[in-house]
mmCIF file of C-alpha atoms and ligand atoms in Angstrom:
data_model
loop_
_atom_site.group_PDB
_atom_site.id
_atom_site.type_symbol
_atom_site.label_atom_id
_atom_site.label_comp_id
_atom_site.label_asym_id
_atom_site.label_seq_id
_atom_site.Cartn_x
_atom_site.Cartn_y
_atom_site.Cartn_z
ATOM 1 C CA UNK A 1 -0.091 0.001 0.073
ATOM 2 C CA UNK A 2 1.089 3.283 -0.890
ATOM 3 C CA UNK A 3 1.872 5.490 2.250
ATOM 4 C CA UNK A 4 -0.391 8.515 3.169
ATOM 5 C CA UNK A 5 1.154 11.731 2.557
ATOM 6 C CA UNK A 6 0.474 13.849 5.559
ATOM 7 C CA UNK A 7 0.331 17.829 5.343
ATOM 8 C CA UNK A 8 -0.150 19.796 8.434
ATOM 9 C CA UNK A 9 -1.158 23.393 7.905
ATOM 10 C CA UNK A 10 -0.563 25.581 10.607
ATOM 11 C CA UNK A 11 -1.438 29.491 11.501
ATOM 12 C CA UNK A 12 -2.620 31.783 14.577
ATOM 13 C CA UNK A 13 -6.414 32.140 14.929
ATOM 14 C CA UNK A 14 -7.852 34.179 12.037
ATOM 15 C CA UNK A 15 -4.868 34.031 9.642
ATOM 16 C CA UNK A 16 -7.137 31.931 7.101
ATOM 17 C CA UNK A 17 -5.797 28.583 7.250
ATOM 18 C CA UNK A 18 -9.771 27.030 6.771
ATOM 19 C CA UNK A 19 -10.123 29.433 4.066
ATOM 20 C CA UNK A 20 -6.957 28.678 2.322
ATOM 21 C CA UNK A 21 -7.778 24.739 2.844
ATOM 22 C CA UNK A 22 -11.083 25.196 1.323
ATOM 23 C CA UNK A 23 -10.028 27.086 -1.843
ATOM 24 C CA UNK A 24 -6.894 24.645 -2.141
ATOM 25 C CA UNK A 25 -9.250 21.630 -2.289
ATOM 26 C CA UNK A 26 -11.720 23.912 -5.047
ATOM 27 C CA UNK A 27 -8.754 24.579 -7.169
ATOM 28 C CA UNK A 28 -7.933 20.999 -6.852
ATOM 29 C CA UNK A 29 -11.076 19.317 -7.793
ATOM 30 C CA UNK A 30 -11.239 21.652 -10.853
ATOM 31 C CA UNK A 31 -8.056 19.808 -11.675
ATOM 32 C CA UNK A 32 -9.836 16.400 -10.944
ATOM 33 C CA UNK A 33 -7.107 15.966 -8.117
ATOM 34 C CA UNK A 34 -8.672 14.729 -5.035
ATOM 35 C CA UNK A 35 -6.938 15.667 -1.434
ATOM 36 C CA UNK A 36 -9.012 14.989 2.016
ATOM 37 C CA UNK A 37 -8.934 17.703 4.547
ATOM 38 C CA UNK A 38 -9.393 16.986 8.250
ATOM 39 C CA UNK A 39 -9.488 19.811 10.639
ATOM 40 C CA UNK A 40 -7.911 18.823 13.666
ATOM 41 C CA UNK A 41 -10.415 21.013 15.837
ATOM 42 C CA UNK A 42 -13.420 19.308 14.496
ATOM 43 C CA UNK A 43 -11.985 15.748 15.380
ATOM 44 C CA UNK A 44 -11.389 17.294 18.985
ATOM 45 C CA UNK A 45 -14.717 18.918 18.747
ATOM 46 C CA UNK A 46 -16.293 15.757 18.044
ATOM 47 C CA UNK A 47 -15.033 13.819 20.927
ATOM 48 C CA UNK A 48 -15.484 16.655 23.513
ATOM 49 C CA UNK A 49 -19.021 16.709 22.760
ATOM 50 C CA UNK A 50 -19.397 13.689 24.890
ATOM 51 C CA UNK A 51 -18.072 16.441 27.499
ATOM 52 C CA UNK A 52 -20.823 18.715 26.915
ATOM 53 C CA UNK A 53 -18.536 20.932 24.713
ATOM 54 C CA UNK A 54 -20.550 21.897 21.622
ATOM 55 C CA UNK A 55 -18.384 25.509 20.631
ATOM 56 C CA UNK A 56 -14.372 24.954 19.261
ATOM 57 C CA UNK A 57 -13.549 27.816 20.668
ATOM 58 C CA UNK A 58 -14.340 26.536 23.975
ATOM 59 C CA UNK A 59 -11.650 23.613 23.903
ATOM 60 C CA UNK A 60 -9.068 26.011 24.596
ATOM 61 C CA UNK A 61 -10.324 26.878 28.052
ATOM 62 C CA UNK A 62 -10.619 23.120 29.272
ATOM 63 C CA UNK A 63 -8.078 21.880 31.582
ATOM 64 C CA UNK A 64 -4.751 21.161 29.704
ATOM 65 C CA UNK A 65 -4.949 17.392 30.714
ATOM 66 C CA UNK A 66 -8.441 17.166 29.147
ATOM 67 C CA UNK A 67 -6.934 19.132 25.835
ATOM 68 C CA UNK A 68 -3.977 16.619 25.777
ATOM 69 C CA UNK A 69 -6.606 13.636 25.926
ATOM 70 C CA UNK A 70 -8.730 15.281 23.124
ATOM 71 C CA UNK A 71 -5.486 16.217 21.087
ATOM 72 C CA UNK A 72 -4.129 12.525 21.296
ATOM 73 C CA UNK A 73 -7.086 10.874 20.258
ATOM 74 C CA UNK A 74 -7.288 13.151 17.189
ATOM 75 C CA UNK A 75 -3.834 12.507 16.249
ATOM 76 C CA UNK A 76 -4.624 8.616 16.797
ATOM 77 C CA UNK A 77 -7.591 9.198 14.109
ATOM 78 C CA UNK A 78 -5.603 11.029 11.779
ATOM 79 C CA UNK A 79 -3.002 8.570 11.595
ATOM 80 C CA UNK A 80 -5.503 6.063 10.704
ATOM 81 C CA UNK A 81 -6.569 7.929 7.592
ATOM 82 C CA UNK A 82 -5.211 6.175 4.651
ATOM 83 C CA UNK A 83 -6.042 8.578 1.817
ATOM 84 C CA UNK A 84 -3.174 9.419 -0.570
ATOM 85 C CA UNK A 85 -2.751 13.050 0.339
ATOM 86 C CA UNK A 86 -4.237 14.376 3.729
ATOM 87 C CA UNK A 87 -4.192 18.044 4.448
ATOM 88 C CA UNK A 88 -4.627 18.667 8.193
ATOM 89 C CA UNK A 89 -5.820 21.987 9.166
ATOM 90 C CA UNK A 90 -4.600 22.786 12.852
ATOM 91 C CA UNK A 91 -2.112 25.334 15.027
ATOM 92 C CA UNK A 92 1.393 24.866 16.010
ATOM 93 C CA UNK A 93 0.352 25.873 19.411
ATOM 94 C CA UNK A 94 -2.680 27.138 21.414
ATOM 95 C CA UNK A 95 -3.129 29.958 23.562
ATOM 96 C CA UNK A 96 -4.632 28.723 26.900
ATOM 97 C CA UNK A 97 -5.228 29.846 30.243
ATOM 98 C CA UNK A 98 -1.626 27.709 31.262
ATOM 99 C CA UNK A 99 0.378 29.364 28.249
ATOM 100 C CA UNK A 100 1.062 28.785 24.879
ATOM 101 C CA UNK A 101 0.546 24.770 24.472
ATOM 102 C CA UNK A 102 2.032 22.976 21.920
ATOM 103 C CA UNK A 103 -0.285 21.571 18.891
ATOM 104 C CA UNK A 104 2.471 19.729 17.789
ATOM 105 C CA UNK A 105 4.232 17.999 20.650
ATOM 106 C CA UNK A 106 6.509 15.210 19.895
ATOM 107 C CA UNK A 107 3.923 12.459 20.618
ATOM 108 C CA UNK A 108 1.558 14.052 18.130
ATOM 109 C CA UNK A 109 4.322 14.272 15.354
ATOM 110 C CA UNK A 110 5.476 10.482 16.293
ATOM 111 C CA UNK A 111 1.554 9.271 15.324
ATOM 112 C CA UNK A 112 0.748 12.044 12.374
ATOM 113 C CA UNK A 113 4.058 11.362 10.837
ATOM 114 C CA UNK A 114 3.851 14.643 8.726
ATOM 115 C CA UNK A 115 5.715 14.781 5.551
ATOM 116 C CA UNK A 116 5.370 18.831 4.978
ATOM 117 C CA UNK A 117 4.224 21.884 7.322
ATOM 118 C CA UNK A 118 2.471 24.865 5.772
ATOM 119 C CA UNK A 119 3.051 27.865 8.153
ATOM 120 C CA UNK A 120 0.492 30.533 7.404
ATOM 121 C CA UNK A 121 1.053 34.253 8.083
ATOM 122 C CA UNK A 122 -0.441 37.412 7.312
ATOM 123 C CA UNK A 123 0.263 41.102 8.124
ATOM 124 C CA UNK A 124 -0.705 41.834 11.846
ATOM 125 C CA UNK A 125 -3.155 44.462 11.075
ATOM 126 C CA UNK A 126 -5.108 41.966 8.477
ATOM 127 C CA UNK A 127 -5.304 39.231 11.183
ATOM 128 C CA UNK A 128 -6.739 41.726 13.621
ATOM 129 C CA UNK A 129 -9.585 42.650 11.189
ATOM 130 C CA UNK A 130 -10.197 39.189 10.094
ATOM 131 C CA UNK A 131 -10.750 38.084 13.790
ATOM 132 C CA UNK A 132 -12.671 41.386 14.399
ATOM 133 C CA UNK A 133 -15.019 40.888 11.061
ATOM 134 C CA UNK A 134 -15.578 37.079 11.724
ATOM 135 C CA UNK A 135 -18.515 36.580 13.828
ATOM 136 C CA UNK A 136 -18.852 32.866 13.319
ATOM 137 C CA UNK A 137 -16.232 32.388 15.948
ATOM 138 C CA UNK A 138 -15.199 33.230 19.507
ATOM 139 C CA UNK A 139 -11.854 34.370 19.186
ATOM 140 C CA UNK A 140 -9.688 35.873 21.512
ATOM 141 C CA UNK A 141 -9.592 39.801 20.504
ATOM 142 C CA UNK A 142 -6.122 40.732 21.303
ATOM 143 C CA UNK A 143 -4.048 43.785 20.319
ATOM 144 C CA UNK A 144 -1.844 43.893 17.086
ATOM 145 C CA UNK A 145 1.154 43.541 19.380
ATOM 146 C CA UNK A 146 0.258 40.339 20.717
ATOM 147 C CA UNK A 147 -0.485 39.218 17.362
ATOM 148 C CA UNK A 148 3.172 39.860 16.227
ATOM 149 C CA UNK A 149 4.255 37.779 19.681
ATOM 150 C CA UNK A 150 2.054 35.197 18.278
ATOM 151 C CA UNK A 151 3.708 34.825 14.874
ATOM 152 C CA UNK A 152 6.884 34.812 16.468
ATOM 153 C CA UNK A 153 5.879 31.805 18.890
ATOM 154 C CA UNK A 154 4.296 30.046 15.681
ATOM 155 C CA UNK A 155 7.812 30.264 14.147
ATOM 156 C CA UNK A 156 9.775 29.118 17.212
ATOM 157 C CA UNK A 157 7.007 26.077 17.700
ATOM 158 C CA UNK A 158 7.158 24.855 14.053
ATOM 159 C CA UNK A 159 10.999 25.046 13.843
ATOM 160 C CA UNK A 160 10.891 22.630 16.604
ATOM 161 C CA UNK A 161 8.411 20.057 14.781
ATOM 162 C CA UNK A 162 10.747 20.576 11.617
ATOM 163 C CA UNK A 163 13.623 19.447 13.572
ATOM 164 C CA UNK A 164 12.049 16.772 15.386
ATOM 165 C CA UNK A 165 10.273 15.451 12.408
ATOM 166 C CA UNK A 166 12.899 16.237 9.627
ATOM 167 C CA UNK A 167 10.180 17.490 7.575
ATOM 168 C CA UNK A 168 10.536 20.830 5.519
ATOM 169 C CA UNK A 169 8.517 24.123 5.875
ATOM 170 C CA UNK A 170 6.582 26.150 3.362
ATOM 171 C CA UNK A 171 6.088 29.675 4.384
ATOM 172 C CA UNK A 172 3.374 31.604 2.845
ATOM 173 C CA UNK A 173 1.851 34.987 3.499
ATOM 174 C CA UNK A 174 -2.115 35.250 3.016
ATOM 175 C CA UNK A 175 -2.176 38.466 1.872
ATOM 176 C CA UNK A 176 -5.548 40.534 2.005
ATOM 177 C CA UNK A 177 -7.977 39.426 -0.990
ATOM 178 C CA UNK A 178 -5.224 37.099 -2.532
ATOM 179 C CA UNK A 179 -6.776 33.562 -1.217
ATOM 180 C CA UNK A 180 -6.637 32.497 -4.822
ATOM 181 C CA UNK A 181 -3.131 33.366 -5.068
ATOM 182 C CA UNK A 182 -2.192 31.789 -1.773
ATOM 183 C CA UNK A 183 -3.811 28.587 -2.817
ATOM 184 C CA UNK A 184 -2.182 28.349 -6.247
ATOM 185 C CA UNK A 185 1.281 28.647 -4.162
ATOM 186 C CA UNK A 186 0.482 25.959 -2.112
ATOM 187 C CA UNK A 187 -0.514 23.333 -4.680
ATOM 188 C CA UNK A 188 2.855 24.322 -6.614
ATOM 189 C CA UNK A 189 4.854 24.031 -3.358
ATOM 190 C CA UNK A 190 3.475 20.590 -2.521
ATOM 191 C CA UNK A 191 3.564 19.407 -6.244
ATOM 192 C CA UNK A 192 -0.145 18.777 -6.360
HETATM 193 P P1 ATP B 201 -9.016 29.244 12.959
HETATM 194 O O1 ATP B 201 -7.553 28.978 13.579
HETATM 195 O O2 ATP B 201 -9.521 30.265 14.430
HETATM 196 O O3 ATP B 201 -9.875 28.611 12.353
HETATM 197 P P2 ATP B 201 -8.494 30.206 10.668
HETATM 198 O O4 ATP B 201 -6.712 30.541 10.353
HETATM 199 O O5 ATP B 201 -8.981 28.920 9.793
HETATM 200 O O6 ATP B 201 -9.016 30.733 12.096
HETATM 201 P P3 ATP B 201 -10.279 31.281 8.818
HETATM 202 O O7 ATP B 201 -11.534 31.042 9.372
HETATM 203 O O8 ATP B 201 -10.190 30.786 7.469
HETATM 204 O O9 ATP B 201 -8.781 31.582 9.610
HETATM 205 O O10 ATP B 201 -10.309 32.902 8.309
HETATM 206 C C1 ATP B 201 -10.721 33.947 9.345
HETATM 207 C C2 ATP B 201 -11.485 35.426 8.473
HETATM 208 O O11 ATP B 201 -10.491 35.744 7.460
HETATM 209 C C3 ATP B 201 -12.652 34.686 7.683
HETATM 210 O O12 ATP B 201 -13.802 35.629 8.183
HETATM 211 C C4 ATP B 201 -11.994 34.689 6.301
HETATM 212 O O13 ATP B 201 -13.213 34.654 5.253
HETATM 213 C C5 ATP B 201 -10.969 35.761 6.318
HETATM 214 N N1 ATP B 201 -10.227 35.687 5.335
HETATM 215 C C6 ATP B 201 -8.944 34.434 5.362
HETATM 216 N N2 ATP B 201 -8.352 34.859 4.081
HETATM 217 C C7 ATP B 201 -8.522 36.035 3.654
HETATM 218 C C8 ATP B 201 -7.549 36.699 2.831
HETATM 219 N N3 ATP B 201 -6.396 36.377 2.302
HETATM 220 N N4 ATP B 201 -8.293 38.036 2.467
HETATM 221 C C9 ATP B 201 -9.346 38.523 3.112
HETATM 222 N N5 ATP B 201 -10.051 37.674 4.262
HETATM 223 C C10 ATP B 201 -9.604 36.774 4.525
HETATM 224 P P1 AMP B 202 -9.867 25.245 15.040
HETATM 225 O O1 AMP B 202 -11.217 25.051 14.200
HETATM 226 O O2 AMP B 202 -8.682 25.249 13.906
HETATM 227 O O3 AMP B 202 -9.558 26.765 15.390
HETATM 228 O O4 AMP B 202 -9.531 24.562 16.098
HETATM 229 C C1 AMP B 202 -10.562 24.613 16.977
HETATM 230 C C2 AMP B 202 -9.479 24.647 18.331
HETATM 231 O O5 AMP B 202 -9.159 22.720 18.497
HETATM 232 C C3 AMP B 202 -8.693 25.074 18.609
HETATM 233 O O6 AMP B 202 -9.029 26.760 19.292
HETATM 234 C C4 AMP B 202 -7.702 24.314 19.523
HETATM 235 O O7 AMP B 202 -8.353 24.602 20.709
HETATM 236 C C5 AMP B 202 -8.046 22.802 19.170
HETATM 237 N N1 AMP B 202 -7.004 22.605 18.328
HETATM 238 C C6 AMP B 202 -6.983 22.360 17.056
HETATM 239 N N2 AMP B 202 -5.899 21.987 16.876
HETATM 240 C C7 AMP B 202 -5.071 21.377 17.898
HETATM 241 C C8 AMP B 202 -3.973 20.633 18.180
HETATM 242 N N3 AMP B 202 -3.048 20.297 16.883
HETATM 243 N N4 AMP B 202 -3.798 20.707 19.235
HETATM 244 C C9 AMP B 202 -4.489 20.937 20.597
HETATM 245 N N5 AMP B 202 -5.375 21.551 20.236
HETATM 246 C C10 AMP B 202 -6.014 21.645 19.160
HETATM 247 MG MG1 MG B 203 -9.961 27.370 10.941
#
């Protein structure tokens, strides 16, 4: 059996990961190329529903041990997906009450075995506005300075992931109004 290629896309809240992944799939479908997309947070949420959590933005407020259990459960589920190319929409870290919690600690990397990382960023001011204007989510509304700090933490966290897993990082700047351009860049970069 051909091994499933796992592509992990990360970025801070509101940077545009889910939007970019949807556009990427839309463009690939036009080319009759199929990829499977899974949202790490959605898999965690499905499991959390048993504990009466029904909002994806409530997961990061749970005690760290509960988040860890859900994270492990999601990682194991993802490792069983056998599709040829799997894109995983997730985070390099989560802002929790206990501080920055890694989205891809070593034990998760060992389970998922990512082939590539895609690191999405955008101008801090644009991320700020995207968070402010997106009424579908309960994101933390932080200052632009905090967003700059989050972008730096993302770089640091993802560097460790790359070193631990030996897999490369593609960096992408998701410019305002340029979702299609960014999605085309992703397709080219991962060779689909
Ligand atoms: P989260 O980590 O919280 O799930 P996310 O990274 O998946 O966030 P999205 O939900 O994809 O972010 O996007 C956040 C908001 O920004 C949405 O309202 C989306 O329409 C908008 N957006 C994303 N990319 C762009 C872009 N390039 N130009 C303008 N708006 C954008
Ligand atoms: P999202 O829709 O991508 O924002 O995911 C919803 C929530 O799921 C996030 O806010 C986190 O609480 C959680 N989550 C997503 N990916 C991970 C991960 N790799 N590790 C831990 N928690 C995660
Ligand atoms: Mg998202």
